[in-house]
Each structure stands twice: as structure tokens, then as C-alpha cells.
Coordinates of C-alpha atoms and ligand atoms in Angstrom, one line a residue:
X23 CA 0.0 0.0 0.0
X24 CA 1.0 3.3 -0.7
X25 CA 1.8 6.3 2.0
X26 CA -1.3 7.9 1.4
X27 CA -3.3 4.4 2.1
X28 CA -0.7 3.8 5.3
X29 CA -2.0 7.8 6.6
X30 CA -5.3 8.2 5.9
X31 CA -8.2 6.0 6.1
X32 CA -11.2 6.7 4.4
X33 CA -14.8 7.7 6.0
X34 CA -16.7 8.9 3.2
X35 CA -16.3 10.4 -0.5
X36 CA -15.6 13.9 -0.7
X37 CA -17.5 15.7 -2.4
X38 CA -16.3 17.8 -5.2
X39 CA -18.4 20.9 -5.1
X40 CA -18.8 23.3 -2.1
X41 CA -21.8 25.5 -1.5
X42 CA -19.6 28.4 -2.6
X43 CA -18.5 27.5 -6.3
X44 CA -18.1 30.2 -8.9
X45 CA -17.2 30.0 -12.2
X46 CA -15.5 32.7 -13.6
X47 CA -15.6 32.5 -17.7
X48 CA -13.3 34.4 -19.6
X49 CA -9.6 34.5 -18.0
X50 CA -8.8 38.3 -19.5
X51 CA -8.3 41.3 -17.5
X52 CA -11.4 41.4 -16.2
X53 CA -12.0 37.6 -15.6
X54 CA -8.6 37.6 -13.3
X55 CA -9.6 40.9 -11.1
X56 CA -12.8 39.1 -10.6
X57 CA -11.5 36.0 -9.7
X58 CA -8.5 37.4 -7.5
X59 CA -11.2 39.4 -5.7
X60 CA -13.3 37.0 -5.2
X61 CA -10.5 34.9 -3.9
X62 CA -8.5 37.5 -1.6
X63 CA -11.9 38.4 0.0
X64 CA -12.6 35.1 1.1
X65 CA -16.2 35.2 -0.6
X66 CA -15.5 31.3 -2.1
X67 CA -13.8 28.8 -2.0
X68 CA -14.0 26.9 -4.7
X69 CA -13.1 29.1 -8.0
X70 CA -12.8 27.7 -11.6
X71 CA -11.7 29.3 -14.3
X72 CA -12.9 29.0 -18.3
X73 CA -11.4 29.9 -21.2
X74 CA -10.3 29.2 -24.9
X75 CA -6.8 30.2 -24.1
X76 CA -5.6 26.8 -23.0
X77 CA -1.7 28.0 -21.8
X78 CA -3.0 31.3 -20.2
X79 CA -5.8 29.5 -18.5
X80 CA -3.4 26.6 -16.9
X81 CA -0.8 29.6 -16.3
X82 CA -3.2 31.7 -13.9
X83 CA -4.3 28.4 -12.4
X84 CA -1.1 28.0 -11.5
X85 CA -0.3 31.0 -10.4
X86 CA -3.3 31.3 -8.0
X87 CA -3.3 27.8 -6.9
X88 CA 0.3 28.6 -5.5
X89 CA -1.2 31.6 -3.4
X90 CA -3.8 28.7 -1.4
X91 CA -1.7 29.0 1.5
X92 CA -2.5 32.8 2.0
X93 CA -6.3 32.2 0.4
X94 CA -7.6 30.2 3.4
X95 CA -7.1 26.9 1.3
X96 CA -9.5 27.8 -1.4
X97 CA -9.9 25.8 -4.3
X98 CA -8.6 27.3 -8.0
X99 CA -9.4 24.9 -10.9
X100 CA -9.1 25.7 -15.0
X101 CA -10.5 24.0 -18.3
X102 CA -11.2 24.8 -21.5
X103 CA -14.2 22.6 -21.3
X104 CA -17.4 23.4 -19.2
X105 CA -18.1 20.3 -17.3
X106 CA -15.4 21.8 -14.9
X107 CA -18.0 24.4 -13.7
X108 CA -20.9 21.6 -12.8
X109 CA -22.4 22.7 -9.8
X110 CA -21.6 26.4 -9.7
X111 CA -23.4 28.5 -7.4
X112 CA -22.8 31.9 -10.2
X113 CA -21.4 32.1 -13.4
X114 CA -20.0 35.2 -13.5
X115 CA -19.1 36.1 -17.8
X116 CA -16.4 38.1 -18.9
X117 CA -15.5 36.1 -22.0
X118 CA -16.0 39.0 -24.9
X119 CA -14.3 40.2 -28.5
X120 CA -13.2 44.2 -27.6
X121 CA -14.0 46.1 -30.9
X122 CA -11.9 45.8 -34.0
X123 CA -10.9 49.2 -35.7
X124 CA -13.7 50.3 -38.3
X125 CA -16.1 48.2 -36.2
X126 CA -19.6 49.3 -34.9
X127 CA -21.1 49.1 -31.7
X128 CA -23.4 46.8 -33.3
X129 CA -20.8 44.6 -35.2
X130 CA -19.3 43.9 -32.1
X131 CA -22.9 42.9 -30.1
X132 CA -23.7 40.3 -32.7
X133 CA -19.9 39.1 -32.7
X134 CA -20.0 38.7 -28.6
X135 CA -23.4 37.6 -29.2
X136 CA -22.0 34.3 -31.1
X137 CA -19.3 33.9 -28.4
X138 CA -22.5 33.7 -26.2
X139 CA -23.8 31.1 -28.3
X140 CA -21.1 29.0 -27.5
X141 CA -21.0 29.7 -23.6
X142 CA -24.2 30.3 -21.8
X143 CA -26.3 27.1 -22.9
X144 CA -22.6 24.9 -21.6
X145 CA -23.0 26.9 -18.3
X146 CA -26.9 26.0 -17.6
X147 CA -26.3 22.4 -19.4
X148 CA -23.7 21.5 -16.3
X149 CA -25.3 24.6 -13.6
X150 CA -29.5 24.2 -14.1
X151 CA -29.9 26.3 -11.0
X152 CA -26.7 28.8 -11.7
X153 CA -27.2 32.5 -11.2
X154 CA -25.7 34.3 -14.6
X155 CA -23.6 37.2 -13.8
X156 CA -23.3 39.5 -16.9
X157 CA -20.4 41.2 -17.4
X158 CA -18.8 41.8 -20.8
X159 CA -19.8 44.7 -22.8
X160 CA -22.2 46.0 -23.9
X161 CA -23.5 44.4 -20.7
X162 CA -27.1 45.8 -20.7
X163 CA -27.8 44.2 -23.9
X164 CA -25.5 40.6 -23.3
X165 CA -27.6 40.5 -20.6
X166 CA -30.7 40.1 -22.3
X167 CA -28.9 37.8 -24.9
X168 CA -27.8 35.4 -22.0
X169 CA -31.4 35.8 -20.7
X170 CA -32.6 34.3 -23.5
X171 CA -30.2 32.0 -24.8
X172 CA -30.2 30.5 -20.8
X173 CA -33.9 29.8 -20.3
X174 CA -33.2 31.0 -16.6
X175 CA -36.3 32.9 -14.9
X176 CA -35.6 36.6 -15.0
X177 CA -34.3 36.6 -11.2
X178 CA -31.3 34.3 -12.0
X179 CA -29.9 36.8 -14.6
X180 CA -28.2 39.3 -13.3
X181 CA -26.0 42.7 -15.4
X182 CA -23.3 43.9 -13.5
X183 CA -24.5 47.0 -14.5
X184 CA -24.4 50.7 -13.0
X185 CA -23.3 49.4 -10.3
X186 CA -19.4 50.1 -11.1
X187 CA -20.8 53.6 -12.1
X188 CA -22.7 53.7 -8.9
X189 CA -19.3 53.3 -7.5
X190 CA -17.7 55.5 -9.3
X191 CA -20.5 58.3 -8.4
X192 CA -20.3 58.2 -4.7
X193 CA -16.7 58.2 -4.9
X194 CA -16.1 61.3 -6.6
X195 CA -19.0 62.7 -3.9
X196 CA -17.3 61.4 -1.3
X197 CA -13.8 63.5 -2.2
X198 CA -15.5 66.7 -3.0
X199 CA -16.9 66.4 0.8
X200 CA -13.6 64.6 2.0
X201 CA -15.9 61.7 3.6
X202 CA -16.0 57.7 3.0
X203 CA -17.4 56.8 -0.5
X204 CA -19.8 54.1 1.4
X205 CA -21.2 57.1 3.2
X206 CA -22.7 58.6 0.3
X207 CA -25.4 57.1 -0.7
X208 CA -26.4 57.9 -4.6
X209 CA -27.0 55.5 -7.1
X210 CA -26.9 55.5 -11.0
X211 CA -29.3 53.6 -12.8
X212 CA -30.0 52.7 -16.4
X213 CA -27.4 51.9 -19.1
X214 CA -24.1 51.0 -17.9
X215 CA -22.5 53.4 -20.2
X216 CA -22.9 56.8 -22.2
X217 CA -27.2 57.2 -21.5
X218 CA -26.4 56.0 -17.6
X219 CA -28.9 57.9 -15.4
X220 CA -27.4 59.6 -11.7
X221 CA -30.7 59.9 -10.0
X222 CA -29.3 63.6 -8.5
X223 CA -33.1 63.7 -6.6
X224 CA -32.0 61.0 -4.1
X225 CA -28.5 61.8 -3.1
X226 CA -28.2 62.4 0.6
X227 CA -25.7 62.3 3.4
X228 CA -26.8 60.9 6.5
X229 CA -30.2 61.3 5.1
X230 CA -29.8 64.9 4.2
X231 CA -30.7 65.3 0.7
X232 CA -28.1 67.9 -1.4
X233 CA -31.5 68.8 -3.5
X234 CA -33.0 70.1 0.1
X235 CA -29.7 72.3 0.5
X236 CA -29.7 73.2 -2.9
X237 CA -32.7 72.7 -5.4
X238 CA -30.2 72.9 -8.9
X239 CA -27.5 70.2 -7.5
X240 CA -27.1 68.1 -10.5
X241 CA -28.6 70.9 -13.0
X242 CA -27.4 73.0 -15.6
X243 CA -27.9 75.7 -13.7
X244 CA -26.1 74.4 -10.6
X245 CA -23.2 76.9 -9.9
X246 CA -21.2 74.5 -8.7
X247 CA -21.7 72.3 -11.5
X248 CA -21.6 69.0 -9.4
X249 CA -22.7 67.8 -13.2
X250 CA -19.7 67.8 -14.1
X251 CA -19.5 64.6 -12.0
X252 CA -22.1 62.4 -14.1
X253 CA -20.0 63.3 -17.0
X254 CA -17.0 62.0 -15.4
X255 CA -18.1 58.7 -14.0
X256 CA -18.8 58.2 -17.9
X257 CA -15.9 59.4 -19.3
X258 CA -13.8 57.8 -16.4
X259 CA -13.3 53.9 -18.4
X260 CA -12.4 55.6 -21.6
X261 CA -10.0 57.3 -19.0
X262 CA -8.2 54.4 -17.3
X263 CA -8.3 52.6 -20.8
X264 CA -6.5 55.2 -22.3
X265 CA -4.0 55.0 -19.5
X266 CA -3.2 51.7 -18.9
X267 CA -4.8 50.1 -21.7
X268 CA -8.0 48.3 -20.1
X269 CA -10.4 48.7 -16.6
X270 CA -9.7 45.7 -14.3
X271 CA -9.5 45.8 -10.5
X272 CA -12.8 48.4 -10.1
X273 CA -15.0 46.1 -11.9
X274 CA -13.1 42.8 -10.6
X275 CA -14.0 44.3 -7.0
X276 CA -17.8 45.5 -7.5
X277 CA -18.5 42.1 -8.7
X278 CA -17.4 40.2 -6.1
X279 CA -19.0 42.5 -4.0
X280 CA -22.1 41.1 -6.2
X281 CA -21.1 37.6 -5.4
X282 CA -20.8 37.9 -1.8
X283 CA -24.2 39.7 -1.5
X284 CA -25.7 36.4 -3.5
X285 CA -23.7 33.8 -2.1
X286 CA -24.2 35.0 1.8
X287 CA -28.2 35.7 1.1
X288 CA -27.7 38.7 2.2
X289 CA -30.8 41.0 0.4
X290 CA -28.3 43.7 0.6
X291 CA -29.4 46.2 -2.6
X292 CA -27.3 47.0 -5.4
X293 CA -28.0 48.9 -9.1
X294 CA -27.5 45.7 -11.2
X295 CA -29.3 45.1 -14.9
X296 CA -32.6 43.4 -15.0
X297 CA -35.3 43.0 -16.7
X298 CA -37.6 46.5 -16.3
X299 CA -40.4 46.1 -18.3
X300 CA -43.0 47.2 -16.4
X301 CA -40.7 49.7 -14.2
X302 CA -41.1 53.4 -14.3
X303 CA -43.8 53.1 -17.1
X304 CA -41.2 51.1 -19.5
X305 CA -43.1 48.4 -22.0
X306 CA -40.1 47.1 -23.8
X307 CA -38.4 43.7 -22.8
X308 CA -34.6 45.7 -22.6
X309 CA -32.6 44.9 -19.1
X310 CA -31.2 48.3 -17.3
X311 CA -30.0 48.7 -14.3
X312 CA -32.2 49.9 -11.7
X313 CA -31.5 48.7 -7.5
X314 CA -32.1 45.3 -6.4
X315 CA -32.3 43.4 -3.9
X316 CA -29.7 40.1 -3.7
X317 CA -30.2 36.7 -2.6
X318 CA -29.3 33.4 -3.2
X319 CA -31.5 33.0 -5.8
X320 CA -30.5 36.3 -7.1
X321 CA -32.7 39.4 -8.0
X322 CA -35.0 38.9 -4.6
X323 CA -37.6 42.5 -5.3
X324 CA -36.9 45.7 -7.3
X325 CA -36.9 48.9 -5.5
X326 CA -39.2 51.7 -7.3
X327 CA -37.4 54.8 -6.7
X328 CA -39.5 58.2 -6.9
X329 CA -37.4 59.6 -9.9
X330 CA -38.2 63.2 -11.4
X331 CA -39.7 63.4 -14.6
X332 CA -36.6 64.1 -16.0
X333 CA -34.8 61.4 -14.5
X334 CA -37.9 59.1 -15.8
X335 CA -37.0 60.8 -19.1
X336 CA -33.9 59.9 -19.2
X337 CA -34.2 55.8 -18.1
X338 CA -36.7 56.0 -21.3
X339 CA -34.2 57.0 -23.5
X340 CA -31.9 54.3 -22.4
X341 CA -34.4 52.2 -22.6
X342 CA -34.8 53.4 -26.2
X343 CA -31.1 52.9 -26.8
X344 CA -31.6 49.3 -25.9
X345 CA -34.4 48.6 -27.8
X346 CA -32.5 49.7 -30.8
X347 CA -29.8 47.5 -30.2
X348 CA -31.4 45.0 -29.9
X349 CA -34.0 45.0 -32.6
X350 CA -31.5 43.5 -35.5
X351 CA -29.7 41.3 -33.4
X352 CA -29.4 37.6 -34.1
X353 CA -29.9 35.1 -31.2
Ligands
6V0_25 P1 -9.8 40.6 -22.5 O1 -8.6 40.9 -21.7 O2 -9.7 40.6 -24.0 O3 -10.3 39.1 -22.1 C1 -11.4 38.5 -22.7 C2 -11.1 37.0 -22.5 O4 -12.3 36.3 -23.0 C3 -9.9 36.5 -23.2 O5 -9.1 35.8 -22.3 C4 -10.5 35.5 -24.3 O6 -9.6 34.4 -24.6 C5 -11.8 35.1 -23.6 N1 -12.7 34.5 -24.5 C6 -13.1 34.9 -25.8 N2 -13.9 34.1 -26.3 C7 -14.2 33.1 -25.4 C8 -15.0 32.0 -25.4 N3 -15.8 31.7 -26.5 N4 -15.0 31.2 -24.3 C9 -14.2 31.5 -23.3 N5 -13.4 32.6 -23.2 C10 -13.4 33.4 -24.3 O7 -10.9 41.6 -22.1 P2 -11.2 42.2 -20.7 O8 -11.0 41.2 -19.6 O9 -10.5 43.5 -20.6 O10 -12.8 42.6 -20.8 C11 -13.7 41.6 -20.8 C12 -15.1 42.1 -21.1 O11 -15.5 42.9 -19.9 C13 -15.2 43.1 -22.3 O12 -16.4 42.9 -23.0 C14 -15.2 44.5 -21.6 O13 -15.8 45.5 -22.4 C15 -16.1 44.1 -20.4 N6 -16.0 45.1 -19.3 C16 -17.2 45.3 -18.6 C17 -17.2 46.2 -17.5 C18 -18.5 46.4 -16.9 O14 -18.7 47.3 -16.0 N7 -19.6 45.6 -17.2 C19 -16.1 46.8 -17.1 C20 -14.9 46.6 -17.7 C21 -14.8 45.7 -18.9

């Protein structure tokens, strides 16, 4: 018999999955922050990585497997095919093409809409009760694709969102008034992207609303053009991408901050894409982002905020934007 029979004698199979599993699909920038967030934060245990590249993907295995020791133990698997992800709790998607030169927006949803093709029915084949956490871009509307290609009721289907931008909002709040960004409490809801909608009307400190100090915050004719902010949480990923080449460790941390609220039950609420027909008078089948409650089933209720008209205005012209885009597309 060998050492390992002469030290350990067995009581029962082990089981291979934990209650914790995650799959993270797509081993890019964005795939790695997600993972090595998920992973430094303790939020599973039990983390397996997809991919096409097959060297890259065994590489970061590697790489991370040899951190266990400092990762309380945790589990770090790879494979290029999906029956390594059997029994995932969430699916969280980064796989994606980035846009070729000359290419439109819409080229490039139909090209990541193939890629889909090939990934989301393999998740749900080996994962029937997986929650899907979107992530690649143009997420509102890969979102709705992996909604449909998935069969998955509407709850299990999950954008990551404005919730980056909702990050980035409160954030640039928080060091205009030199306080904690988690302190600030604002939220930005719609498109993850250009028609994104801050909802100015609700932003408070300590439940003092900045609209009660000053009825014009977030106007054009605010004097302090605290505007200027919305336009830079848009601008600010064509920002870092034009600095170091890509956004990673912002969106890697905001969604394992979506994991952990799913995983731990937690009903904590979070601006996430969804499906929002029927929300703030929208009739199209489009997914936005508008705050949501988490649980381990996923999207647990939607909260109905009391938006100006304007704001309203605006979520109908995202929704709009979506409807659009979506209206040629091939699934
Ligand atoms: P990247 O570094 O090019 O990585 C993409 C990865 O996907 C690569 O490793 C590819 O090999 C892999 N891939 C491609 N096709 C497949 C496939 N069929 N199966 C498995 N893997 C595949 O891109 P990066 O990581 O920088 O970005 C990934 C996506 O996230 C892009 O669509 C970004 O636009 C998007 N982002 C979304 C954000 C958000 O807030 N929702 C934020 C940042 C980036």
C-alpha cells in the first residue's frame, strides 16, 4: 500500500463541489480581477476558471493555486471545457471580443453575441440552477442575450451594471466632501455606459438630501456644477483605458462584491441590470439597471425609486437605446 493508504483511512467520498462554487468565464483582464477578488476576499472557496486560451488558463491556475496558503485553502481549478463548472453557485461572464478598428457598436454585439452562443447554454447544461452574472460589454444588452439564450427565470440573470458607475458616483462625492465613498449614498441607474442615469433627486448624506440644500444640484444651472461629476463617471473607463490600456481591478471588486451579497443571502441592494419592463412606465423587454435586492436566488424584489420626470425621461431614453440595439440582433 501506498503512503497515502498507510496515513489516511477513508470515512466517506468527498464531495467535489462546495456550496460556494463560482465560475469565472473568460480569463482576460477582467475575468482575473474578478476572480483574484473573489479569492483574496474570502467570498468562495471553490473558484474555476474558463477559457479558450488553453496555456494562459493553466498559467493563472497555477499562479493562484500557489497563493492557497494565504487564500484560506480555497480551491482554484481551470478547463477549456465546461463540465469543470458543474455545480456552480454563479457564473459570472467576462468572455467577450473588444471592438476591431472600423467596427460598430453593433458589429461587435452580434460578434460577442455568437461567443454567447457558445458559452451560456454549456454553463446552464452543467449549472440548471446557476445564477448568470453578466459582465462583458455591452452588458445591458449581453444580458438580455444570456437571458434568453439560458432559459433561466428573469431573477437568475443578473447585469453587473451601473453598479461600477454607482461606485464610481459616490466616490467622486465622497472626495468633493472629503468623507467615506460608502457614506454617500447615490445611485446611478440605467445603461451601464454613455445614456447611464445619476438619480441627482435622491443623493443624501446621513439622510440629508443635497436637493434640500440646494434645489439645482445636478442641473445645468447648478453653480457648482456638481454635473460635471455624471460626466465624469462616464468618461472615467475611456479614461483608465486610455492610460493603462484596459479597466480591471474596479469592476473585478464591484462584482465580487455582487457575489458575496448572492452567495451570503444577504438581500443587501445593489443597481444591477434586470429586466424593467413594467418599471417606471417602460413596455419594452430591454434589461437596465435599476437597485435590487440580492439573494441566493439572485434578484430577490426591485426597488421603485421616486425619480423626477426628467430622471424618468432619461431611463426612457436608455431604454430606447436598448431597444435599438437589440432590434436586429441575431440570437
Ligand atoms: P480581454 O482581456 O480581452 O479578455 C477576454 C477573454 O475572453 C480572453 O481571455 C479571451 O480568450 C476570452 N474569450 C473569448 N472568447 C471566449 C469563449 N468563447 N469562451 C471562453 N473565453 C473566451 O478583455 P477584458 O477582460 O479587458 O474585458 C472583458 C469584457 O468585460 C469586455 O467585454 C469588456 O468590455 C467588459 N467590461 C465590462 C465592464 C462592466 O462594467 N460591465 C467593465 C470593464 C470591462
Amino acid at each position: 500500500s501506498t503512503i497515502k493508504e498507510k496515513l489516511f483511512t477513508s470515512i466517506i467520498e468527498s464531495t467535489n463541489a462546495g456550496n460556494d462554487k463560482v465560475t469565472v468565464v473568460g480569463v482576460g483582464q477582467v475575468g482575473l480581477a474578478c476572480a483574484f477578488s473573489i479569492l483574496s476576499k474570502k467570498i468562495s472557496s471553490d473558484v474555476v476558471l474558463i477559457d479558450v486560451l488553453k496555456d494562459k488558463l493553466k498559467g493563472e491556475m497555477l499562479d493562484l493555486q500557489h497563493g492557497s496558503s494565504f487564500l484560506e485553502n480555497a480551491k482554484v481549478n481551470a478547463s477549456t471545457d465546461f463540465a469543470a463548472s458543474a455545480g456552480s453557485k454563479i457564473c459570472i461572464v467576462t468572455a467577450g471580443a473588444r471592438q476591431r478598428e472600423g467596427e460598430t457598436r453593433l458589429d461587435l454585439v452580434q460578434r460577442n453575441t455568437e461567443i454567447f452562443k457558445g458559452i451560456i447554454p454549456k454553463l446552464v447544461q452543467h449549472s440548471p440552477n446557476t445564477i448568470l452574472l453578466i459582465v462583458s460589454n455591452p452588458v445591458d444588452i449581453l444580458t438580455y442575450v444570456a437571458w434568453k439564450l439560458s432559459g433561466l427565470p428573469k431573477n437568475r440573470v443578473i447585469g453587473s451594471g451601473t453598479h461600477l458607475d454607482s461606485a464610481r458616483f459616490r466616490f467622486l462625492i465622497a472626495q468633493k466632501f472629503n468623507i467615506a465613498p460608502t457614506s454617500v449614498h447615490s445611485w446611478i441607474i440605467g445603461e451601464h455606459g454613455d445614456t447611464s442615469v445619476p438619480v441627482w433627486s435622491g443623493v443624501n448624506i446621513a439622510g440629508v438630501r443635497l436637493r434640500d440644500i440646494d434645489p439645482t444640484v445636478g442641473t445645468e444651472c447648478d453653480q457648482e456644477k456638481w454635473n460635471e461629476i455624471h460626466k465624469q463617471v462616464i468618461s472615467s473607463a475611456y479614461e483608465v483605458i486610455k492610460l493603462k490600456g484596459y479597466t480591471s481591478w474596479a469592476i473585478g471588486l464591484a462584482c465580487a462584491n455582487l457575489t458575496s451579497a448572492i452567495l451570503r443571502n444577504s438581500n443587501q441592494i445593489h443597481a444591477v441590470s434586470t429586466l424593467v419592463c413594467g418599471f417606471h412606465g417602460i413596455e419594452h423587454e430591454v434589461f437596465l439597471s435599476l437597485p435590487c435586492s440580492l439573494c441566493i436566488d439572485g434578484i430577490a424584489c426591485v426597488v421603485e425609486q421616486s425619480l423626477t420626470c426628467e430622471e424618468r425621461q432619461m431611463l426612457h431614453t436608455s431604454a430606447n437605446t436598448m431597444t435599438n440595439s437589440i432590434k436586429n440582433l441575431k440570437i
